[in-house]
PDB file of C-alpha atoms in Angstrom:
ATOM      1  CA  MET N  10       0.000   0.000   0.000  1.00 41.00           C
ATOM      2  CA  LYS N  11       2.810   2.365   0.944  1.00 39.00           C
ATOM      3  CA  LYS N  12       4.572   1.547  -2.300  1.00 40.00           C
ATOM      4  CA  ALA N  13       1.435   2.333  -4.320  1.00 38.00           C
ATOM      5  CA  LEU N  14       1.009   5.719  -2.578  1.00 32.00           C
ATOM      6  CA  TYR N  15       4.690   6.504  -3.169  1.00 35.00           C
ATOM      7  CA  ILE N  16       4.373   5.753  -6.908  1.00 33.00           C
ATOM      8  CA  LEU N  17       1.186   7.873  -7.109  1.00 30.00           C
ATOM      9  CA  ALA N  18       2.943  10.806  -5.392  1.00 36.00           C
ATOM     10  CA  ILE N  19       5.872  10.601  -7.840  1.00 32.00           C
ATOM     11  CA  GLY N  20       3.422  10.568 -10.760  1.00 38.00           C
ATOM     12  CA  VAL N  21       1.570  13.655  -9.477  1.00 31.00           C
ATOM     13  CA  MET N  22       4.868  15.531  -8.954  1.00 32.00           C
ATOM     14  CA  ALA N  23       6.049  14.624 -12.456  1.00 36.00           C
ATOM     15  CA  VAL N  24       2.847  15.947 -14.026  1.00 32.00           C
ATOM     16  CA  ALA N  25       3.039  19.164 -11.991  1.00 34.00           C
ATOM     17  CA  CYS N  26       6.661  19.728 -12.969  1.00 34.00           C
ATOM     18  CA  SER N  27       5.999  18.988 -16.626  1.00 32.00           C
ATOM     19  CA  LYS N  28       3.226  21.631 -16.725  1.00 31.00           C
ATOM     20  CA  GLY N  29       5.645  24.274 -15.523  1.00 36.00           C
ATOM     21  CA  SER N  30       8.355  23.289 -17.967  1.00 35.00           C
ATOM     22  CA  HIS N  31       6.343  24.005 -21.136  1.00 38.00           C
ATOM     23  CA  VAL N  32       6.516  27.814 -21.105  1.00 36.00           C
ATOM     24  CA  ASP N  33       6.004  29.549 -24.445  1.00 42.00           C
ATOM     25  CA  SER N  34       9.053  31.801 -24.681  1.00 41.00           C
ATOM     26  CA  ALA N  35       7.276  34.049 -27.201  1.00 44.00           C
ATOM     27  CA  THR N  36       4.626  35.057 -24.657  1.00 44.00           C
ATOM     28  CA  ALA N  37       6.461  34.611 -21.349  1.00 40.00           C
ATOM     29  CA  ALA N  38       6.632  37.783 -19.276  1.00 42.00           C
ATOM     30  CA  VAL N  39       6.941  39.037 -15.727  1.00 43.00           C
ATOM     31  CA  GLY N  40       4.951  41.932 -14.314  1.00 47.00           C
ATOM     32  CA  GLY N  41       1.932  43.335 -16.120  1.00 51.00           C
ATOM     33  CA  ASN N  42      -0.542  41.785 -13.699  1.00 54.00           C
ATOM     34  CA  ASN N  43      -2.907  44.762 -13.770  1.00 62.00           C
ATOM     35  CA  THR N  44      -4.745  43.619 -16.889  1.00 71.00           C
ATOM     36  CA  TYR N  45      -8.201  45.069 -17.490  1.00 71.00           C
ATOM     37  CA  ASN N  46     -10.030  41.758 -16.978  1.00 68.00           C
ATOM     38  CA  ASN N  47      -9.043  41.687 -13.293  1.00 73.00           C
ATOM     39  CA  SER N  48     -11.363  44.630 -12.579  1.00 79.00           C
ATOM     40  CA  PRO N  49     -15.039  45.393 -13.295  1.00 87.00           C
ATOM     41  CA  ALA N  50     -14.054  48.997 -14.065  1.00 89.00           C
ATOM     42  CA  GLY N  51     -11.399  47.789 -16.497  1.00 91.00           C
ATOM     43  CA  GLN N  52     -13.917  45.505 -18.184  1.00 92.00           C
ATOM     44  CA  TYR N  53     -16.369  48.409 -18.405  1.00 94.00           C
ATOM     45  CA  MET N  54     -13.714  50.535 -20.120  1.00 95.00           C
ATOM     46  CA  MET N  55     -13.061  47.711 -22.582  1.00 95.00           C
ATOM     47  CA  PHE N  56     -16.772  47.837 -23.457  1.00 96.00           C
ATOM     48  CA  ILE N  57     -16.225  51.521 -24.318  1.00 97.00           C
ATOM     49  CA  ALA N  58     -13.229  50.682 -26.523  1.00 97.00           C
ATOM     50  CA  ASP N  59     -14.897  47.652 -28.115  1.00 95.00           C
ATOM     51  CA  ASP N  60     -18.726  47.747 -28.051  1.00 95.00           C
ATOM     52  CA  LEU N  61     -18.936  51.513 -28.394  1.00 97.00           C
ATOM     53  CA  THR N  62     -15.888  52.790 -30.315  1.00 97.00           C
ATOM     54  CA  ALA N  63     -15.120  49.800 -32.550  1.00 96.00           C
ATOM     55  CA  GLY N  64     -18.860  49.315 -33.061  1.00 96.00           C
ATOM     56  CA  ALA N  65     -19.216  52.929 -34.222  1.00 97.00           C
ATOM     57  CA  LEU N  66     -16.287  52.449 -36.622  1.00 97.00           C
ATOM     58  CA  ASN N  67     -18.034  49.395 -38.090  1.00 96.00           C
ATOM     59  CA  GLU N  68     -21.122  51.518 -38.751  1.00 97.00           C
ATOM     60  CA  LEU N  69     -18.960  54.275 -40.268  1.00 96.00           C
ATOM     61  CA  GLU N  70     -17.421  51.775 -42.683  1.00 95.00           C
ATOM     62  CA  THR N  71     -20.910  50.571 -43.600  1.00 94.00           C
ATOM     63  CA  SER N  72     -22.124  54.137 -44.240  1.00 95.00           C
ATOM     64  CA  LEU N  73     -19.285  55.446 -46.429  1.00 93.00           C
ATOM     65  CA  PRO N  74     -19.974  53.533 -49.683  1.00 92.00           C
ATOM     66  CA  LEU N  75     -23.695  54.232 -49.181  1.00 92.00           C
ATOM     67  CA  LYS N  76     -23.005  57.954 -48.644  1.00 92.00           C
ATOM     68  CA  LYS N  77     -25.230  57.919 -45.559  1.00 94.00           C
ATOM     69  CA  SER N  78     -25.072  60.739 -43.011  1.00 95.00           C
ATOM     70  CA  GLU N  79     -27.063  58.891 -40.341  1.00 97.00           C
ATOM     71  CA  VAL N  80     -27.381  55.303 -39.175  1.00 97.00           C
ATOM     72  CA  SER N  81     -30.944  54.634 -40.303  1.00 95.00           C
ATOM     73  CA  TRP N  82     -30.694  50.857 -40.633  1.00 94.00           C
ATOM     74  CA  ALA N  83     -31.293  48.181 -37.963  1.00 94.00           C
ATOM     75  CA  SER N  84     -28.469  48.855 -35.524  1.00 95.00           C
ATOM     76  CA  ARG N  85     -27.987  49.701 -31.858  1.00 94.00           C
ATOM     77  CA  PHE N  86     -26.298  52.851 -33.209  1.00 97.00           C
ATOM     78  CA  ARG N  87     -29.504  53.881 -34.986  1.00 96.00           C
ATOM     79  CA  GLY N  88     -29.659  57.681 -35.010  1.00 97.00           C
ATOM     80  CA  MET N  89     -25.877  58.188 -34.904  1.00 98.00           C
ATOM     81  CA  THR N  90     -24.947  61.044 -37.246  1.00 98.00           C
ATOM     82  CA  ILE N  91     -21.944  60.879 -39.567  1.00 97.00           C
ATOM     83  CA  VAL N  92     -20.597  64.212 -40.801  1.00 97.00           C
ATOM     84  CA  LYS N  93     -17.515  64.865 -42.940  1.00 95.00           C
ATOM     85  CA  ALA N  94     -15.129  67.055 -40.950  1.00 94.00           C
ATOM     86  CA  ASP N  95     -14.533  70.508 -42.429  1.00 90.00           C
ATOM     87  CA  GLY N  96     -11.132  70.947 -44.033  1.00 86.00           C
ATOM     88  CA  LYS N  97      -9.838  67.515 -43.016  1.00 88.00           C
ATOM     89  CA  GLU N  98      -9.048  64.719 -45.432  1.00 86.00           C
ATOM     90  CA  ASN N  99     -10.607  61.312 -44.713  1.00 93.00           C
ATOM     91  CA  THR N 100     -12.063  62.504 -41.375  1.00 97.00           C
ATOM     92  CA  TRP N 101     -15.623  62.133 -40.067  1.00 97.00           C
ATOM     93  CA  VAL N 102     -17.411  63.159 -36.867  1.00 98.00           C
ATOM     94  CA  LEU N 103     -19.734  60.554 -35.331  1.00 98.00           C
ATOM     95  CA  THR N 104     -22.276  61.751 -32.751  1.00 98.00           C
ATOM     96  CA  TYR N 105     -24.773  59.736 -30.761  1.00 98.00           C
ATOM     97  CA  GLU N 106     -27.216  60.574 -27.972  1.00 98.00           C
ATOM     98  CA  GLY N 107     -29.849  58.237 -26.558  1.00 96.00           C
ATOM     99  CA  ALA N 108     -30.357  54.843 -24.986  1.00 96.00           C
ATOM    100  CA  PHE N 109     -27.477  52.564 -25.895  1.00 96.00           C
ATOM    101  CA  SER N 110     -26.766  48.900 -25.127  1.00 94.00           C
ATOM    102  CA  MET N 111     -23.251  48.246 -23.876  1.00 91.00           C
ATOM    103  CA  GLY N 112     -22.142  45.133 -22.036  1.00 86.00           C
ATOM    104  CA  GLY N 113     -25.737  43.927 -22.148  1.00 89.00           C
ATOM    105  CA  ASN N 114     -27.156  46.988 -20.336  1.00 92.00           C
ATOM    106  CA  MET N 115     -29.189  49.809 -21.880  1.00 96.00           C
ATOM    107  CA  TYR N 116     -28.597  53.329 -20.505  1.00 97.00           C
ATOM    108  CA  ASP N 117     -28.605  56.923 -21.743  1.00 97.00           C
ATOM    109  CA  THR N 118     -25.312  57.528 -23.506  1.00 98.00           C
ATOM    110  CA  HIS N 119     -23.740  60.415 -25.364  1.00 98.00           C
ATOM    111  CA  PHE N 120     -20.535  60.285 -27.354  1.00 98.00           C
ATOM    112  CA  SER N 121     -18.642  62.076 -30.071  1.00 98.00           C
ATOM    113  CA  ILE N 122     -15.912  60.404 -32.108  1.00 98.00           C
ATOM    114  CA  VAL N 123     -13.611  62.088 -34.609  1.00 98.00           C
ATOM    115  CA  ALA N 124     -12.350  59.306 -36.895  1.00 98.00           C
ATOM    116  CA  THR N 125      -9.596  59.645 -39.504  1.00 97.00           C
ATOM    117  CA  ARG N 126      -9.037  56.879 -42.041  1.00 95.00           C
ATOM    118  CA  GLU N 127      -5.323  56.098 -42.195  1.00 92.00           C
ATOM    119  CA  ASP N 128      -5.250  54.293 -45.542  1.00 84.00           C
ATOM    120  CA  GLU N 129      -7.084  54.418 -48.843  1.00 77.00           C
ATOM    121  CA  SER N 130      -9.080  51.258 -48.250  1.00 73.00           C
ATOM    122  CA  GLU N 131     -12.654  51.611 -49.465  1.00 71.00           C
ATOM    123  CA  SER N 132     -13.857  48.990 -46.998  1.00 81.00           C
ATOM    124  CA  HIS N 133     -12.049  47.868 -43.833  1.00 91.00           C
ATOM    125  CA  ALA N 134      -9.386  50.369 -42.776  1.00 94.00           C
ATOM    126  CA  ASP N 135      -7.042  51.532 -40.042  1.00 95.00           C
ATOM    127  CA  TRP N 136      -8.482  54.432 -38.009  1.00 97.00           C
ATOM    128  CA  THR N 137      -7.197  57.081 -35.634  1.00 98.00           C
ATOM    129  CA  VAL N 138      -9.926  58.358 -33.330  1.00 98.00           C
ATOM    130  CA  THR N 139     -10.512  60.816 -30.530  1.00 98.00           C
ATOM    131  CA  LEU N 140     -13.424  60.091 -28.226  1.00 98.00           C
ATOM    132  CA  THR N 141     -15.445  61.936 -25.603  1.00 98.00           C
ATOM    133  CA  GLY N 142     -18.637  60.734 -23.966  1.00 98.00           C
ATOM    134  CA  SER N 143     -20.779  60.150 -20.915  1.00 98.00           C
ATOM    135  CA  ARG N 144     -23.256  57.572 -19.654  1.00 97.00           C
ATOM    136  CA  LYS N 145     -25.930  57.707 -16.943  1.00 97.00           C
ATOM    137  CA  GLU N 146     -26.739  54.528 -15.073  1.00 94.00           C
ATOM    138  CA  ARG N 147     -28.936  53.460 -12.153  1.00 93.00           C
ATOM    139  CA  ASP N 148     -28.832  54.639  -8.526  1.00 94.00           C
ATOM    140  CA  GLY N 149     -27.266  57.994  -9.393  1.00 95.00           C
ATOM    141  CA  TYR N 150     -24.165  56.517 -11.013  1.00 95.00           C
ATOM    142  CA  SER N 151     -22.683  57.967 -14.175  1.00 97.00           C
ATOM    143  CA  CYS N 152     -19.363  58.167 -15.963  1.00 97.00           C
ATOM    144  CA  ARG N 153     -17.452  60.406 -18.315  1.00 98.00           C
ATOM    145  CA  PHE N 154     -14.864  58.971 -20.650  1.00 98.00           C
ATOM    146  CA  ASN N 155     -12.399  60.256 -23.212  1.00 98.00           C
ATOM    147  CA  SER N 156      -9.306  59.295 -25.127  1.00 98.00           C
ATOM    148  CA  LEU N 157      -6.090  60.915 -23.929  1.00 97.00           C
ATOM    149  CA  GLY N 158      -4.760  62.049 -27.265  1.00 96.00           C
ATOM    150  CA  SER N 159      -5.854  59.576 -29.903  1.00 98.00           C
ATOM    151  CA  LEU N 160      -6.649  55.874 -30.074  1.00 98.00           C
ATOM    152  CA  ASN N 161      -5.279  53.988 -33.061  1.00 98.00           C
ATOM    153  CA  TYR N 162      -7.283  51.010 -34.337  1.00 97.00           C
ATOM    154  CA  ARG N 163      -5.249  48.780 -36.671  1.00 95.00           C
ATOM    155  CA  THR N 164      -6.556  45.877 -38.769  1.00 92.00           C
ATOM    156  CA  ALA N 165      -3.177  44.071 -38.731  1.00 86.00           C
ATOM    157  CA  GLY N 166      -4.320  42.100 -41.773  1.00 82.00           C
ATOM    158  CA  SER N 167      -7.753  41.206 -40.402  1.00 83.00           C
ATOM    159  CA  GLU N 168     -10.731  41.570 -42.730  1.00 85.00           C
ATOM    160  CA  THR N 169     -13.066  42.226 -39.794  1.00 88.00           C
ATOM    161  CA  GLY N 170     -12.441  43.956 -36.496  1.00 91.00           C
ATOM    162  CA  TRP N 171      -9.162  45.480 -35.333  1.00 95.00           C
ATOM    163  CA  ASN N 172      -6.387  43.279 -33.943  1.00 93.00           C
ATOM    164  CA  GLN N 173      -4.241  46.108 -32.611  1.00 95.00           C
ATOM    165  CA  ILE N 174      -5.129  49.192 -30.531  1.00 96.00           C
ATOM    166  CA  TYR N 175      -2.718  51.866 -29.347  1.00 98.00           C
ATOM    167  CA  GLY N 176      -3.377  54.781 -27.008  1.00 98.00           C
ATOM    168  CA  ARG N 177      -4.991  55.599 -23.677  1.00 98.00           C
ATOM    169  CA  LEU N 178      -8.604  55.770 -22.533  1.00 98.00           C
ATOM    170  CA  SER N 179      -9.629  57.620 -19.356  1.00 98.00           C
ATOM    171  CA  MET N 180     -12.838  57.350 -17.295  1.00 97.00           C
ATOM    172  CA  ASP N 181     -14.243  59.168 -14.253  1.00 97.00           C
ATOM    173  CA  VAL N 182     -17.038  57.544 -12.234  1.00 95.00           C
ATOM    174  CA  PHE N 183     -19.580  59.668 -10.343  1.00 96.00           C
ATOM    175  CA  LYS N 184     -22.396  59.096  -7.892  1.00 95.00           C
ATOM    176  CA  ASN N 185     -24.868  61.987  -7.650  1.00 95.00           C
ATOM    177  CA  ASP N 186     -22.241  64.234  -9.322  1.00 88.00           C
ATOM    178  CA  ALA N 187     -19.532  63.412  -6.754  1.00 95.00           C
ATOM    179  CA  ARG N 188     -16.520  61.739  -8.306  1.00 94.00           C
ATOM    180  CA  LYS N 189     -16.001  58.264  -6.830  1.00 93.00           C
ATOM    181  CA  ASP N 190     -13.296  56.687  -8.961  1.00 92.00           C
ATOM    182  CA  THR N 191     -11.052  57.090 -11.984  1.00 94.00           C
ATOM    183  CA  GLY N 192      -9.558  54.627 -14.413  1.00 95.00           C
ATOM    184  CA  LEU N 193      -6.980  54.507 -17.183  1.00 96.00           C
ATOM    185  CA  LEU N 194      -6.866  51.790 -19.838  1.00 96.00           C
ATOM    186  CA  VAL N 195      -3.602  51.664 -21.792  1.00 96.00           C
ATOM    187  CA  PHE N 196      -3.428  49.906 -25.163  1.00 96.00           C
ATOM    188  CA  ASN N 197      -0.144  48.910 -26.741  1.00 94.00           C
ATOM    189  CA  GLY N 198      -1.069  46.318 -29.341  1.00 93.00           C
ATOM    190  CA  THR N 199      -3.270  43.286 -28.756  1.00 92.00           C
ATOM    191  CA  PRO N 200      -6.513  44.466 -27.090  1.00 91.00           C
ATOM    192  CA  SER N 201      -6.531  41.529 -24.646  1.00 88.00           C
ATOM    193  CA  ALA N 202      -3.195  42.721 -23.231  1.00 90.00           C
ATOM    194  CA  ALA N 203      -4.504  46.188 -22.308  1.00 93.00           C
ATOM    195  CA  GLN N 204      -3.283  47.437 -18.935  1.00 94.00           C
ATOM    196  CA  PHE N 205      -5.716  48.967 -16.431  1.00 93.00           C
ATOM    197  CA  VAL N 206      -4.881  51.388 -13.604  1.00 92.00           C
ATOM    198  CA  ARG N 207      -7.545  52.775 -11.269  1.00 88.00           C
ATOM    199  CA  GLY N 208      -7.731  55.559  -8.721  1.00 81.00           C
ATOM    200  CA  LEU N 209      -5.343  57.985 -10.423  1.00 65.00           C
TER     201      LEU N 209
END
């Protein structure tokens, strides 16, 4: 019996050691533990970068060949206006105000995005955007968010979506107009590797 337990223990230790020995050197890193998915506020900010901003860019790319100045088709961005920026090449201003579904929740949202197409693609393109907005939620909570400088959305060869984001997104959280928290989401490539810092 003792011999059987001893052999079992050796087997368990061997498996545990083998799991640690197969480290992918291309992705191995130390530090960087403050990823956005460790925090509800960080996840909320990713909704702003993904559901809201990337979603608005998708609708912009849909509208351009149709020469539409408003999202009038079936979309959660219905009513968003799309206006060519004065005196700027390949730049549009996107504005939305109303109830908006983000992260599965519908609340009053306002945002303005200035989007500049960075290549001559007629369909899916790289974009540089600046963003400002606000959102009112339940129990007196609200937030204001904005890009610090610009956010760069890069296709990196993808035919849909954007595989690379660069830049910084800031958010202030309020309850009954008193600021309760702040957050910063920093992008430097793959969206899933975004770094989140709160309470600045």
